[in-house]
Short mmCIF file of C-alpha atoms in Angstrom, two decimals:
data_model
loop_
_atom_site.label_atom_id
_atom_site.label_comp_id
_atom_site.label_asym_id
_atom_site.label_seq_id
_atom_site.Cartn_x
_atom_site.Cartn_y
_atom_site.Cartn_z
CA UNK A 1 103.26 95.63 117.65
CA UNK A 2 104.48 96.44 121.16
CA UNK A 3 103.76 100.17 120.95
CA UNK A 4 100.22 100.02 119.56
CA UNK A 5 98.91 96.53 120.09
CA UNK A 6 95.85 97.06 117.93
CA UNK A 7 98.02 97.48 114.82
CA UNK A 8 98.79 93.76 114.54
CA UNK A 9 98.13 90.41 116.19
CA UNK A 10 100.68 88.99 118.63
CA UNK A 11 103.29 86.71 117.10
CA UNK A 12 104.11 83.21 118.27
CA UNK A 13 106.45 82.87 121.22
CA UNK A 14 110.03 81.90 120.37
CA UNK A 15 112.68 80.30 122.51
CA UNK A 16 116.22 81.57 122.97
CA UNK A 17 117.53 78.73 120.81
CA UNK A 18 115.21 79.66 117.95
CA UNK A 19 116.34 83.26 118.16
CA UNK A 20 119.99 82.16 118.10
CA UNK A 21 119.40 79.97 115.03
CA UNK A 22 117.65 82.86 113.29
CA UNK A 23 120.63 85.11 114.01
CA UNK A 24 123.04 82.48 112.66
CA UNK A 25 121.15 82.61 109.37
CA UNK A 26 122.17 86.25 109.00
CA UNK A 27 125.89 85.55 109.48
CA UNK A 28 126.65 84.95 105.75
CA UNK A 29 125.03 88.26 104.81
CA UNK A 30 127.02 90.01 107.54
CA UNK A 31 130.26 88.40 106.30
CA UNK A 32 129.63 89.62 102.75
CA UNK A 33 128.82 93.15 103.95
CA UNK A 34 131.85 93.37 106.23
CA UNK A 35 134.15 91.93 103.56
CA UNK A 36 133.12 94.39 100.87
CA UNK A 37 132.85 97.50 103.01
CA UNK A 38 135.88 96.56 105.09
CA UNK A 39 137.93 95.93 101.96
CA UNK A 40 137.03 99.35 100.60
CA UNK A 41 137.75 101.08 103.89
CA UNK A 42 141.12 99.38 104.37
CA UNK A 43 142.13 99.99 100.76
CA UNK A 44 142.36 96.32 99.74
CA UNK A 45 140.21 96.97 96.66
CA UNK A 46 138.20 99.68 94.97
CA UNK A 47 134.38 99.94 95.14
CA UNK A 48 134.12 98.37 91.68
CA UNK A 49 136.33 95.47 92.75
CA UNK A 50 134.30 95.18 95.96
CA UNK A 51 131.22 94.45 93.86
CA UNK A 52 133.06 91.52 92.26
CA UNK A 53 134.21 90.29 95.66
CA UNK A 54 130.64 90.43 96.93
CA UNK A 55 129.35 88.46 93.95
CA UNK A 56 132.09 85.85 94.39
CA UNK A 57 131.30 85.41 98.09
CA UNK A 58 127.58 85.08 97.41
CA UNK A 59 128.29 82.55 94.64
CA UNK A 60 130.49 80.50 96.97
CA UNK A 61 127.76 80.55 99.61
CA UNK A 62 125.22 79.46 97.01
CA UNK A 63 127.43 76.55 95.94
CA UNK A 64 128.11 75.54 99.55
CA UNK A 65 124.40 75.51 100.40
CA UNK A 66 123.46 73.96 97.03
CA UNK A 67 121.11 76.83 96.24
CA UNK A 68 123.01 77.92 93.15
CA UNK A 69 121.85 76.06 90.04
CA UNK A 70 121.39 76.71 86.35
CA UNK A 71 117.94 78.20 86.78
CA UNK A 72 119.15 80.71 89.36
CA UNK A 73 122.18 81.59 87.24
CA UNK A 74 120.03 82.08 84.15
CA UNK A 75 117.56 84.35 85.96
CA UNK A 76 120.35 86.33 87.62
CA UNK A 77 122.13 86.72 84.29
CA UNK A 78 118.97 87.92 82.58
CA UNK A 79 118.26 90.46 85.31
CA UNK A 80 121.88 91.66 85.15
CA UNK A 81 121.67 92.13 81.38
CA UNK A 82 118.44 94.14 81.67
CA UNK A 83 119.82 96.33 84.46
CA UNK A 84 123.14 96.88 82.69
CA UNK A 85 121.40 97.74 79.42
CA UNK A 86 119.20 100.28 81.19
CA UNK A 87 122.18 101.93 82.86
CA UNK A 88 124.21 101.96 79.65
CA UNK A 89 121.39 103.61 77.70
CA UNK A 90 121.27 106.39 80.29
CA UNK A 91 125.05 106.77 80.15
CA UNK A 92 124.96 106.90 76.34
CA UNK A 93 122.37 109.68 76.51
CA UNK A 94 124.51 111.55 79.03
CA UNK A 95 127.59 111.10 76.84
CA UNK A 96 125.65 112.63 73.95
CA UNK A 97 124.38 115.60 75.95
CA UNK A 98 127.67 116.46 77.68
CA UNK A 99 129.34 117.91 74.52
CA UNK A 100 126.23 120.01 73.98
CA UNK A 101 126.49 121.37 77.52
CA UNK A 102 130.16 122.15 77.01
CA UNK A 103 129.61 123.94 73.69
CA UNK A 104 126.59 125.87 74.92
CA UNK A 105 128.34 126.94 78.17
CA UNK A 106 125.19 126.14 80.12
CA UNK A 107 127.06 125.26 83.36
CA UNK A 108 128.91 128.58 83.19
CA UNK A 109 125.68 130.45 82.54
CA UNK A 110 123.95 128.70 85.44
CA UNK A 111 126.86 129.51 87.75
CA UNK A 112 126.85 133.16 86.74
CA UNK A 113 123.06 133.35 87.16
CA UNK A 114 123.22 131.88 90.65
CA UNK A 115 126.12 134.14 91.60
CA UNK A 116 124.21 137.19 90.36
CA UNK A 117 121.37 136.41 92.76
CA UNK A 118 123.66 137.19 95.68
CA UNK A 119 122.42 134.25 97.75
CA UNK A 120 125.84 133.20 98.95
CA UNK A 121 127.14 129.67 99.27
CA UNK A 122 124.38 128.41 101.57
CA UNK A 123 121.59 129.98 99.53
CA UNK A 124 122.98 128.54 96.31
CA UNK A 125 123.26 125.09 97.89
CA UNK A 126 119.67 125.25 99.12
CA UNK A 127 118.44 126.25 95.67
CA UNK A 128 120.25 123.32 94.05
CA UNK A 129 118.90 120.88 96.63
CA UNK A 130 115.39 122.25 96.16
CA UNK A 131 115.76 121.69 92.42
CA UNK A 132 116.72 118.07 93.11
CA UNK A 133 113.68 117.59 95.34
CA UNK A 134 111.39 118.94 92.61
CA UNK A 135 113.07 116.87 89.89
CA UNK A 136 112.84 113.82 92.14
CA UNK A 137 109.06 114.05 91.92
CA UNK A 138 109.19 113.12 88.24
CA UNK A 139 112.58 111.57 87.35
CA UNK A 140 114.39 108.39 88.33
CA UNK A 141 117.38 109.06 90.56
CA UNK A 142 120.24 107.78 88.40
CA UNK A 143 118.93 109.49 85.28
CA UNK A 144 118.55 112.73 87.20
CA UNK A 145 122.14 112.57 88.44
CA UNK A 146 123.54 111.90 84.99
CA UNK A 147 121.58 114.76 83.45
CA UNK A 148 122.05 117.40 86.15
CA UNK A 149 125.53 116.89 87.59
CA UNK A 150 127.27 118.31 84.48
CA UNK A 151 125.29 121.50 85.15
CA UNK A 152 125.35 121.75 88.94
CA UNK A 153 128.71 120.24 89.84
CA UNK A 154 130.85 122.99 88.24
CA UNK A 155 128.74 125.52 90.14
CA UNK A 156 129.35 123.61 93.37
CA UNK A 157 133.10 123.61 92.81
CA UNK A 158 133.03 127.29 91.88
CA UNK A 159 131.24 128.13 95.13
CA UNK A 160 133.84 126.21 97.17
CA UNK A 161 131.38 123.57 98.40
CA UNK A 162 132.94 120.27 99.47
CA UNK A 163 132.05 117.75 96.72
CA UNK A 164 131.73 114.82 99.16
CA UNK A 165 129.38 116.79 101.37
CA UNK A 166 127.39 117.86 98.33
CA UNK A 167 127.17 114.24 97.17
CA UNK A 168 125.77 113.10 100.52
CA UNK A 169 123.15 115.86 100.47
CA UNK A 170 122.15 115.06 96.89
CA UNK A 171 121.75 111.35 97.63
CA UNK A 172 119.50 112.20 100.57
CA UNK A 173 117.35 114.50 98.44
CA UNK A 174 117.08 111.76 95.81
CA UNK A 175 115.80 109.40 98.49
CA UNK A 176 113.24 112.02 99.44
CA UNK A 177 112.07 112.12 95.84
CA UNK A 178 111.57 108.35 95.83
CA UNK A 179 108.80 108.67 98.43
CA UNK A 180 107.33 111.98 97.25
CA UNK A 181 104.14 112.32 95.17
CA UNK A 182 103.16 112.15 92.36
CA UNK A 183 105.75 109.59 91.19
CA UNK A 184 107.40 108.25 94.36
CA UNK A 185 108.80 105.05 92.87
CA UNK A 186 109.21 103.36 96.26
CA UNK A 187 105.61 104.15 97.12
CA UNK A 188 104.41 102.44 93.96
CA UNK A 189 106.57 99.43 94.84
CA UNK A 190 104.76 99.22 98.17
CA UNK A 191 101.47 99.57 96.30
CA UNK A 192 102.35 96.60 94.10
CA UNK A 193 103.02 94.51 97.21
CA UNK A 194 99.84 95.65 98.98
CA UNK A 195 97.35 96.49 96.18
CA UNK A 196 94.42 96.65 98.60
CA UNK A 197 95.89 99.67 100.41
CA UNK A 198 94.88 103.01 98.82
CA UNK A 199 97.74 105.01 97.34
CA UNK A 200 96.82 108.08 99.38
CA UNK A 201 97.11 106.08 102.58
CA UNK A 202 100.58 104.89 101.60
CA UNK A 203 101.72 108.45 100.91
CA UNK A 204 100.28 109.51 104.27
CA UNK A 205 102.16 106.65 105.92
CA UNK A 206 105.52 107.71 104.49
CA UNK A 207 105.03 111.37 105.47
CA UNK A 208 106.74 110.95 108.89
CA UNK A 209 109.74 109.36 107.16
CA UNK A 210 109.85 112.23 104.64
CA UNK A 211 109.81 114.77 107.47
CA UNK A 212 112.55 112.83 109.26
CA UNK A 213 114.66 113.00 106.09
CA UNK A 214 114.08 116.77 105.94
CA UNK A 215 115.31 117.03 109.53
CA UNK A 216 118.33 114.86 108.69
CA UNK A 217 119.10 117.06 105.70
CA UNK A 218 118.92 120.17 107.87
CA UNK A 219 121.31 118.63 110.43
CA UNK A 220 123.80 117.61 107.72
CA UNK A 221 123.70 121.12 106.26
CA UNK A 222 124.21 122.71 109.68
CA UNK A 223 126.99 120.29 110.68
CA UNK A 224 128.89 119.14 107.56
CA UNK A 225 131.45 117.18 109.60
CA UNK A 226 128.81 114.56 110.37
CA UNK A 227 128.90 113.44 106.75
CA UNK A 228 132.61 114.17 106.23
CA UNK A 229 134.09 112.43 109.27
CA UNK A 230 134.24 108.90 107.82
CA UNK A 231 135.41 109.93 104.31
CA UNK A 232 138.12 112.10 105.87
CA UNK A 233 139.43 109.17 107.91
CA UNK A 234 139.52 107.03 104.76
CA UNK A 235 141.42 109.70 102.82
CA UNK A 236 143.97 110.10 105.57
#
């Protein structure tokens, strides 16, 4: 560590050639990232198609480097099946609950309740984001989105809030929930990697990052064009 040298031992010295070779190893990853994101941005393919393009490029790289074999394919296929099944179960549950929300008029009731508080657009937005932060303490992000967007999104549209801006803010609050106690899924992932480190110390270590995300959220709320500039250029 160059800032606080007592935090870690010095690493071995590396030559310029070694650094260049290390950077060359990252070129395939950079090509995949630029191809998928660049294809989406230029309109060559949709985000769903970009996922397929990314998989194809990675597969070609694996074949070219002889790292792709039956064992790797079998493990990747198994992981894909498990992940897809998990997502589909959540979507099935959401599909079952959406008719109930429509028949019970819960989104309308929530919108009327928030409007009756007289908080205005900004106050309503802050209340919704606070609800996401609290829910993020206990729920997984994708499940929370599927369950809450049918309730909150009509309210957002009714209040005239830009849906893209709202989406960026919600994603940021979900990320805050991933490092917030008591659940903090990312914190428990770190705990599994470093079991000797107490959980309280890990939470204390992520506190500066959590505060930085709060500051980022405040800036994005104060200046919406920061999060809307790139999407607006893509739409145009």
